Amino acid sequence: MSTSFPQSRRFRRRLVAAAVAVVLTAGTIAVVGPVGAASAVSYPSWDDVQSAKASASAQQDKVTEIRRLIAGLKSDASAKQKSAADAGTAYQTAQTAFDEATLQQQKLQGQADAAEKTAAQSEEQAGQLAAQLGRASSSNVTTDLFTHPTKSGDLLYELGAMSKLSEQADGIYSQASQDRGTAQALADKSEVAKKALGELAAAAQQKMQAAQSAAESAQRAVDAQSANQERLESQLTLLTSNASDVEAKYKKGVQVEKARQAALAKQRAQEAAAAAAAAASAARSAGTPVVVAGGTANSSGWVRPSAGYQTSPFGYRVDPYTHAHALHAGVDLAPACYSPIYAAASGTVVFAGNGGGYGNEVVLDNGGGISTAYGHVVNGGIMVASGQHVEAGQQIAQVGSTGWSTGCHLHFETRVNGAAVDPVPFMAARGISV
């Protein structure tokens, strides 16, 4: 399960590290980042380290201090990342429970509606038979038998037929009663299930918020580690060796790393673009439609969230990762690794972090009770933050294979009032084919 964080933030951390390296003070350097528990920690400046070399005891004390700081950074980041992973798994479990319960309630309601229709038909049939019996009651037949004795054979036959009709009526009334009871029982079950959905929905929402908080806490810890550990290790080298140009090498290393990260991001974007172009060319050669994603929203305000053809539909299946029969609450679209993921509609980011089995995930509130979710984002590939507004067609992430995944793809979900619905008809109703 992934515990890594967005590439854009990683890039920002390198810039922070560079900034920290050149902010020299006579005393200490505080943690760069949001105000919190970590901001109370102070870190030695290069001047502090250089001064400590003048005394063997001061040098040893500074070595001990720096090693303690490095260990603390590692421990805090590791603990916060584990908490984020655990919170993400709890969120995923709660969301899955809500999705499954919603489908079950909808199934019960469908059965209850069908049973209600059957019961109504049975009662109508019973009513029609009652009317028929009322028009030709046994007392009328008996009267005819006495007043028209010459027709006694026909009348006795009619009397026997009415007896059979009465027996049939009893059966129809009994079936109507059973059908009504079945309809009521299913309606009651559906109502109970519907009431339970509220608690499950609240639990899923609460777990998602907890997972977001844990992800942000972990990100702060990772930022602090990235911004300070490399500098501290370089300062440790300065204290424990005869090297005199450690600070200069550290600053140069920061710039080299920044350039390397930028080149890597550019390379990945080029590879994704080349893969998309190759796929489009192959599709044209095969005479199949070219899948276009992102771009300008259609008249309904929606776009396709990624390129790639659907590799797994919505519904119950044997999960290829867990090998368990479980609900697949979205559709999988499989373009190349690092391919762009776009916001399917404008909205606000309500989750951006570790989503347990969803891997690195982004969830957008698109308004009107509708939300969309984008899972298995590549490590470092989330390009938005919680609370941020995005437009339809804006790139929000990159395709990856984090979480419960066996290969690069986008797990795309559409949710109505928090519960997953099949994205294929949902998007088709908005003019988008997935």
Coordinates of C-alpha atoms in Angstrom, one line a residue:
M1 CA 0.0 0.0 0.0
S2 CA 1.4 3.3 -1.0
T3 CA 2.5 5.9 1.6
S4 CA 4.1 8.3 -0.8
F5 CA 3.0 11.8 -1.5
P6 CA 2.4 14.2 -4.5
Q7 CA 5.3 14.9 -6.9
S8 CA 4.5 18.6 -6.9
R9 CA 4.9 18.7 -3.1
R10 CA 8.1 16.7 -3.4
F11 CA 9.4 19.2 -5.8
R12 CA 8.4 22.0 -3.4
R13 CA 10.2 20.2 -0.6
R14 CA 13.4 20.4 -2.5
L15 CA 13.0 24.1 -2.9
V16 CA 12.3 24.4 0.8
A17 CA 15.5 22.5 1.5
A18 CA 17.5 24.9 -0.7
A19 CA 15.9 27.9 1.1
V20 CA 16.7 26.5 4.5
A21 CA 20.3 25.9 3.4
V22 CA 21.0 29.6 2.7
V23 CA 19.1 31.0 5.7
L24 CA 22.0 31.3 8.1
T25 CA 21.5 32.7 11.6
A26 CA 23.6 33.2 14.7
G27 CA 21.5 30.7 16.5
T28 CA 19.2 28.0 15.1
I29 CA 16.9 27.3 12.2
A30 CA 13.3 26.5 12.9
V31 CA 11.3 23.9 11.0
V32 CA 9.9 25.3 7.7
G33 CA 6.2 24.5 7.3
P34 CA 2.9 24.9 8.9
V35 CA 2.8 26.0 12.5
G36 CA 2.4 22.9 14.7
A37 CA 4.2 20.6 17.0
A38 CA 7.1 20.3 14.6
S39 CA 7.7 24.0 14.5
A40 CA 8.9 24.0 18.1
V41 CA 11.9 21.9 17.0
S42 CA 15.1 23.9 16.3
Y43 CA 17.9 22.8 13.9
P44 CA 21.6 23.9 14.0
S45 CA 22.8 26.3 11.4
W46 CA 26.0 25.8 9.4
D47 CA 27.6 28.5 11.7
D48 CA 26.6 26.5 14.8
V49 CA 28.2 23.4 13.4
Q50 CA 31.4 25.2 12.4
S51 CA 31.7 26.7 15.9
A52 CA 31.2 23.4 17.5
K53 CA 34.4 22.1 15.8
A54 CA 36.5 24.4 18.0
S55 CA 35.9 22.2 21.1
A56 CA 36.0 18.4 21.2
S57 CA 33.2 18.2 23.8
A58 CA 31.1 20.7 21.9
Q59 CA 31.7 18.8 18.7
Q60 CA 30.5 15.5 20.3
D61 CA 27.5 17.2 21.8
K62 CA 26.5 18.6 18.4
V63 CA 27.0 15.2 16.7
T64 CA 24.7 13.6 19.3
E65 CA 22.1 16.4 18.8
I66 CA 22.1 16.0 15.0
R67 CA 21.8 12.3 15.2
R68 CA 18.9 12.6 17.5
L69 CA 17.2 15.1 15.2
I70 CA 17.7 12.8 12.2
A71 CA 16.3 9.8 14.1
G72 CA 13.3 11.9 15.2
L73 CA 12.6 13.1 11.7
K74 CA 12.7 9.5 10.4
S75 CA 10.6 8.1 13.2
D76 CA 7.9 10.9 13.0
A77 CA 7.6 10.6 9.2
S78 CA 7.3 6.8 9.4
A79 CA 4.7 6.9 12.2
K80 CA 2.6 9.5 10.5
Q81 CA 2.7 7.6 7.2
K82 CA 1.6 4.4 8.9
S83 CA -1.2 6.3 10.6
A84 CA -2.2 7.7 7.2
A85 CA -2.2 4.2 5.7
D86 CA -4.3 2.9 8.5
A87 CA -6.8 5.8 8.2
G88 CA -7.0 5.2 4.5
T89 CA -7.8 1.6 4.9
A90 CA -10.5 2.4 7.5
Y91 CA -12.0 4.9 5.0
Q92 CA -12.0 2.4 2.2
T93 CA -13.6 -0.2 4.4
A94 CA -16.4 2.2 5.5
Q95 CA -17.0 3.4 1.9
T96 CA -17.2 -0.2 0.6
A97 CA -19.7 -1.1 3.4
F98 CA -21.9 1.8 2.5
D99 CA -21.7 1.0 -1.3
E100 CA -22.6 -2.6 -0.7
A101 CA -25.4 -1.8 1.7
T102 CA -26.8 0.7 -0.8
L103 CA -26.9 -1.9 -3.6
Q104 CA -28.6 -4.4 -1.2
Q105 CA -31.2 -1.9 -0.2
Q106 CA -31.9 -1.0 -3.8
K107 CA -32.3 -4.7 -4.6
L108 CA -34.7 -5.2 -1.7
Q109 CA -36.7 -2.1 -2.9
G110 CA -36.9 -3.6 -6.4
Q111 CA -38.1 -6.9 -5.0
A112 CA -40.7 -5.0 -2.8
D113 CA -41.9 -3.0 -5.8
A114 CA -42.3 -6.2 -7.9
A115 CA -44.1 -8.0 -5.0
E116 CA -46.4 -5.0 -4.6
K117 CA -47.3 -5.2 -8.2
T118 CA -48.0 -9.0 -8.0
A119 CA -50.1 -8.5 -4.8
A120 CA -52.2 -5.8 -6.5
Q121 CA -52.8 -8.0 -9.5
S122 CA -53.8 -10.9 -7.2
E123 CA -56.2 -8.7 -5.3
E124 CA -57.7 -7.4 -8.5
Q125 CA -58.3 -10.9 -9.8
A126 CA -59.9 -11.9 -6.5
G127 CA -62.1 -8.9 -6.6
Q128 CA -63.2 -9.7 -10.2
L129 CA -64.1 -13.3 -9.1
A130 CA -66.0 -12.0 -6.1
A131 CA -68.1 -9.9 -8.4
Q132 CA -68.8 -12.8 -10.7
L133 CA -69.9 -14.9 -7.8
G134 CA -72.1 -12.1 -6.6
R135 CA -73.9 -12.0 -10.0
A136 CA -74.6 -15.7 -10.0
S137 CA -74.9 -16.8 -6.4
S138 CA -75.9 -20.3 -5.3
S139 CA -79.3 -19.0 -4.0
N140 CA -80.2 -17.9 -7.5
V141 CA -79.4 -21.3 -8.9
T142 CA -81.5 -23.0 -6.2
T143 CA -84.5 -20.7 -6.9
D144 CA -84.2 -21.5 -10.6
L145 CA -84.2 -25.2 -9.8
F146 CA -87.6 -25.0 -8.1
T147 CA -89.2 -22.6 -10.6
H148 CA -87.9 -24.3 -13.8
P149 CA -87.8 -28.1 -13.0
T150 CA -87.6 -29.0 -16.7
K151 CA -84.1 -27.4 -16.7
S152 CA -82.9 -29.2 -13.6
G153 CA -80.0 -30.9 -15.4
D154 CA -78.6 -27.7 -16.6
L155 CA -79.1 -26.0 -13.3
L156 CA -77.5 -28.8 -11.3
Y157 CA -74.5 -28.6 -13.7
E158 CA -74.4 -24.9 -13.0
L159 CA -74.5 -25.5 -9.3
G160 CA -71.6 -27.9 -9.5
A161 CA -69.6 -25.4 -11.6
M162 CA -70.3 -22.7 -9.0
S163 CA -69.0 -25.0 -6.3
K164 CA -65.8 -25.4 -8.3
L165 CA -65.6 -21.6 -8.8
S166 CA -66.0 -21.1 -5.1
E167 CA -63.1 -23.4 -4.4
Q168 CA -61.0 -21.5 -7.0
A169 CA -62.0 -18.3 -5.4
D170 CA -60.7 -19.5 -2.0
G171 CA -57.4 -20.3 -3.7
I172 CA -57.1 -16.9 -5.4
Y173 CA -58.0 -15.1 -2.1
S174 CA -55.4 -17.1 -0.3
Q175 CA -52.7 -16.4 -2.9
A176 CA -53.6 -12.7 -2.8
S177 CA -53.2 -12.7 0.9
Q178 CA -49.8 -14.4 0.6
D179 CA -48.7 -12.0 -2.1
R180 CA -49.7 -9.0 0.1
G181 CA -47.8 -10.5 3.0
T182 CA -44.7 -11.0 0.9
A183 CA -44.9 -7.4 -0.4
Q184 CA -45.2 -6.0 3.0
A185 CA -42.3 -8.1 4.4
L186 CA -40.0 -7.0 1.6
A187 CA -41.1 -3.4 2.1
D188 CA -40.3 -3.6 5.8
K189 CA -36.9 -5.1 5.1
S190 CA -36.2 -2.3 2.6
E191 CA -37.2 0.3 5.0
V192 CA -34.9 -1.1 7.8
A193 CA -32.0 -1.3 5.3
K194 CA -32.7 2.3 4.2
K195 CA -32.5 3.6 7.8
A196 CA -29.2 1.8 8.3
L197 CA -27.7 3.6 5.2
G198 CA -27.7 6.9 7.1
E199 CA -25.3 5.6 9.7
L200 CA -23.1 3.9 7.1
A201 CA -22.9 7.1 5.1
A202 CA -22.0 9.1 8.1
A203 CA -19.3 6.6 9.0
A204 CA -17.8 6.7 5.5
Q205 CA -17.8 10.5 5.6
Q206 CA -16.2 10.6 9.0
K207 CA -13.5 8.1 8.0
M208 CA -12.7 10.0 4.9
Q209 CA -12.2 13.2 6.9
A210 CA -10.0 11.3 9.3
A211 CA -8.0 9.9 6.5
Q212 CA -7.5 13.4 5.0
S213 CA -6.3 14.8 8.3
A214 CA -3.9 11.8 8.7
A215 CA -2.6 12.4 5.1
E216 CA -2.0 16.0 5.8
S217 CA -0.2 15.2 9.0
A218 CA 1.9 12.7 7.3
Q219 CA 2.7 15.2 4.5
R220 CA 3.9 17.7 7.1
A221 CA 6.2 15.1 8.6
V222 CA 7.6 14.1 5.2
D223 CA 8.1 17.8 4.3
A224 CA 10.0 18.3 7.6
Q225 CA 12.2 15.3 7.0
S226 CA 12.9 16.2 3.4
A227 CA 13.6 19.9 4.2
N228 CA 16.0 19.1 7.1
Q229 CA 17.5 15.6 6.9
E230 CA 19.9 16.0 4.0
R231 CA 21.2 19.3 5.5
L232 CA 21.6 17.6 8.9
E233 CA 23.5 14.7 7.4
S234 CA 25.8 17.1 5.6
Q235 CA 26.4 18.9 8.8
L236 CA 27.2 15.6 10.5
T237 CA 29.7 15.0 7.8
L238 CA 31.3 18.4 8.4
L239 CA 31.6 17.5 12.1
T240 CA 33.0 14.0 11.7
S241 CA 35.4 14.6 8.8
N242 CA 38.2 17.0 7.7
A243 CA 36.2 18.2 4.7
S244 CA 35.9 21.9 4.4
D245 CA 33.6 22.3 1.4
V246 CA 30.6 20.3 2.7
E247 CA 28.2 23.3 2.8
A248 CA 29.0 24.2 -0.8
K249 CA 28.6 20.6 -2.0
Y250 CA 25.3 20.4 -0.1
K251 CA 23.9 23.6 -1.8
K252 CA 25.1 22.3 -5.2
G253 CA 23.5 18.9 -4.5
V254 CA 20.1 20.6 -3.8
Q255 CA 20.3 22.4 -7.2
V256 CA 21.3 19.2 -8.9
E257 CA 18.4 17.3 -7.3
K258 CA 15.9 20.0 -8.3
A259 CA 17.1 19.8 -11.9
R260 CA 16.9 16.0 -11.8
Q261 CA 13.3 16.0 -10.5
A262 CA 12.3 18.5 -13.2
A263 CA 13.9 16.4 -15.9
L264 CA 12.2 13.3 -14.6
A265 CA 8.8 15.0 -14.6
K266 CA 9.4 16.1 -18.1
Q267 CA 10.5 12.7 -19.2
R268 CA 7.4 11.1 -17.7
A269 CA 5.1 13.6 -19.4
Q270 CA 6.8 12.9 -22.7
E271 CA 6.5 9.1 -22.2
A272 CA 2.8 9.4 -21.4
A273 CA 2.3 11.7 -24.4
A274 CA 4.1 9.3 -26.7
A275 CA 2.2 6.3 -25.4
A276 CA -1.1 8.2 -25.9
A277 CA -0.1 9.1 -29.5
A278 CA 0.9 5.5 -30.2
A279 CA -2.4 4.2 -28.8
A280 CA -4.4 6.8 -30.9
S281 CA -2.4 5.8 -34.0
A282 CA -3.1 2.1 -33.4
A283 CA -6.8 2.8 -32.9
R284 CA -7.0 4.7 -36.2
S285 CA -5.2 1.9 -38.0
A286 CA -7.6 -0.6 -36.5
G287 CA -10.6 1.6 -37.5
T288 CA -11.7 2.0 -33.9
P289 CA -12.6 5.3 -32.3
V290 CA -9.9 7.4 -30.8
V291 CA -10.5 8.0 -27.1
V292 CA -10.2 11.7 -26.2
A293 CA -10.0 12.7 -22.5
G294 CA -9.9 16.0 -20.7
G295 CA -10.1 19.2 -22.7
T296 CA -13.1 21.5 -22.9
A297 CA -16.3 20.3 -21.1
N298 CA -19.3 19.4 -23.1
S299 CA -22.7 21.2 -22.8
S300 CA -23.4 19.1 -19.7
G301 CA -20.2 20.3 -18.1
W302 CA -18.4 16.9 -18.2
V303 CA -15.3 15.4 -19.8
R304 CA -13.8 11.9 -19.9
P305 CA -11.4 11.6 -16.9
S306 CA -8.6 9.8 -18.8
A307 CA -7.7 8.1 -22.0
G308 CA -7.6 4.3 -22.3
Y309 CA -10.3 1.7 -22.8
Q310 CA -12.4 0.1 -20.0
T311 CA -10.7 -3.0 -18.6
S312 CA -13.1 -3.8 -15.7
P313 CA -16.8 -2.8 -15.3
F314 CA -18.9 -1.8 -12.3
G315 CA -20.3 -4.6 -10.2
Y316 CA -19.4 -7.7 -8.2
R317 CA -16.3 -9.7 -9.4
V318 CA -13.4 -11.7 -8.2
D319 CA -10.9 -9.0 -7.3
P320 CA -7.7 -9.6 -9.2
Y321 CA -5.6 -8.3 -6.2
T322 CA -7.3 -9.9 -3.2
H323 CA -8.9 -12.8 -5.1
A324 CA -12.1 -12.3 -3.1
H325 CA -15.6 -11.9 -4.5
A326 CA -16.3 -8.2 -3.9
L327 CA -18.0 -5.1 -5.3
H328 CA -16.0 -3.2 -7.8
A329 CA -17.5 0.2 -7.2
G330 CA -16.3 1.9 -10.4
V331 CA -14.8 1.3 -13.8
D332 CA -11.1 0.9 -14.7
L333 CA -9.6 2.9 -17.6
A334 CA -6.1 1.8 -18.7
P335 CA -4.0 4.4 -20.5
A336 CA -0.2 4.4 -20.0
C337 CA 1.5 4.9 -16.7
Y338 CA 1.8 8.5 -15.8
S339 CA -0.9 9.5 -18.2
P340 CA -2.9 12.5 -17.1
I341 CA -6.1 12.2 -15.0
Y342 CA -8.6 15.0 -15.5
A343 CA -11.4 16.3 -13.3
A344 CA -14.6 14.8 -14.9
A345 CA -16.5 17.9 -13.8
S346 CA -15.8 21.1 -11.9
G347 CA -15.8 20.8 -8.2
T348 CA -13.9 21.0 -4.9
V349 CA -11.3 18.5 -3.7
V350 CA -12.6 16.8 -0.6
F351 CA -9.9 14.1 -0.4
A352 CA -6.4 13.9 -1.7
G353 CA -4.2 11.2 0.0
N354 CA -3.9 7.6 0.9
G355 CA -7.2 5.8 0.3
G356 CA -6.2 2.3 1.4
G357 CA -7.0 -0.2 -1.3
Y358 CA -7.8 2.8 -3.6
G359 CA -4.2 3.7 -3.4
N360 CA -3.4 7.4 -3.8
E361 CA -6.8 8.9 -4.4
V362 CA -8.5 12.1 -5.2
V363 CA -12.2 12.7 -4.5
L364 CA -14.1 15.7 -5.9
D365 CA -17.4 17.2 -4.7
N366 CA -19.1 18.1 -7.9
G367 CA -22.2 19.6 -6.3
G368 CA -25.8 18.5 -6.2
G369 CA -25.0 15.4 -4.2
I370 CA -22.7 14.2 -6.9
S371 CA -19.0 13.3 -6.4
T372 CA -16.3 11.6 -8.4
A373 CA -13.3 9.6 -7.2
Y374 CA -10.0 8.8 -8.9
G375 CA -7.9 6.0 -7.5
H376 CA -4.5 4.2 -7.9
V377 CA -2.7 7.5 -8.6
V378 CA 1.0 7.1 -9.1
N379 CA 3.3 7.9 -6.1
G380 CA 3.9 11.6 -6.2
G381 CA 1.2 12.0 -8.9
I382 CA -1.5 13.9 -6.9
M383 CA -1.5 17.5 -8.3
V384 CA -4.2 19.1 -6.1
A385 CA -4.9 19.6 -2.4
S386 CA -8.0 19.3 -0.2
G387 CA -10.2 22.4 -0.4
Q388 CA -9.0 23.4 -3.8
H389 CA -11.5 24.2 -6.6
V390 CA -10.8 22.6 -10.0
E391 CA -12.4 23.0 -13.4
A392 CA -13.7 20.2 -15.7
G393 CA -10.9 19.0 -17.8
Q394 CA -8.2 20.3 -15.4
Q395 CA -5.4 17.7 -14.8
I396 CA -5.5 16.6 -11.2
A397 CA -3.3 13.6 -11.1
Q398 CA -1.3 11.0 -13.0
V399 CA -2.2 7.3 -13.6
G400 CA -0.4 4.8 -11.5
S401 CA -0.8 1.4 -9.8
T402 CA -0.8 2.1 -6.1
G403 CA -3.0 0.4 -3.5
W404 CA -4.8 -2.8 -4.5
S405 CA -3.8 -2.7 -8.2
T406 CA -2.1 -5.1 -10.6
G407 CA -1.1 -2.6 -13.2
C408 CA -1.3 1.0 -14.2
H409 CA -4.9 2.2 -14.6
L410 CA -7.4 4.7 -13.3
H411 CA -10.2 3.5 -11.0
F412 CA -13.0 6.0 -11.7
E413 CA -16.1 6.2 -9.5
T414 CA -19.3 8.3 -9.7
R415 CA -21.2 8.7 -6.5
V416 CA -24.7 10.0 -5.8
N417 CA -25.3 11.1 -2.2
G418 CA -22.0 9.4 -1.3
A419 CA -22.9 5.9 -2.7
A420 CA -21.2 4.5 -5.8
V421 CA -23.3 4.1 -9.0
D422 CA -22.3 2.6 -12.3
P423 CA -20.2 5.2 -14.1
V424 CA -21.1 4.0 -17.6
P425 CA -24.9 5.0 -17.6
F426 CA -24.1 7.9 -15.3
M427 CA -21.6 9.4 -17.7
A428 CA -23.6 8.4 -20.8
A429 CA -26.5 10.5 -19.5
R430 CA -24.1 13.4 -19.5
G431 CA -22.9 12.8 -23.0
I432 CA -19.6 11.0 -22.1
S433 CA -18.6 7.5 -23.1
V434 CA -16.3 5.5 -20.7

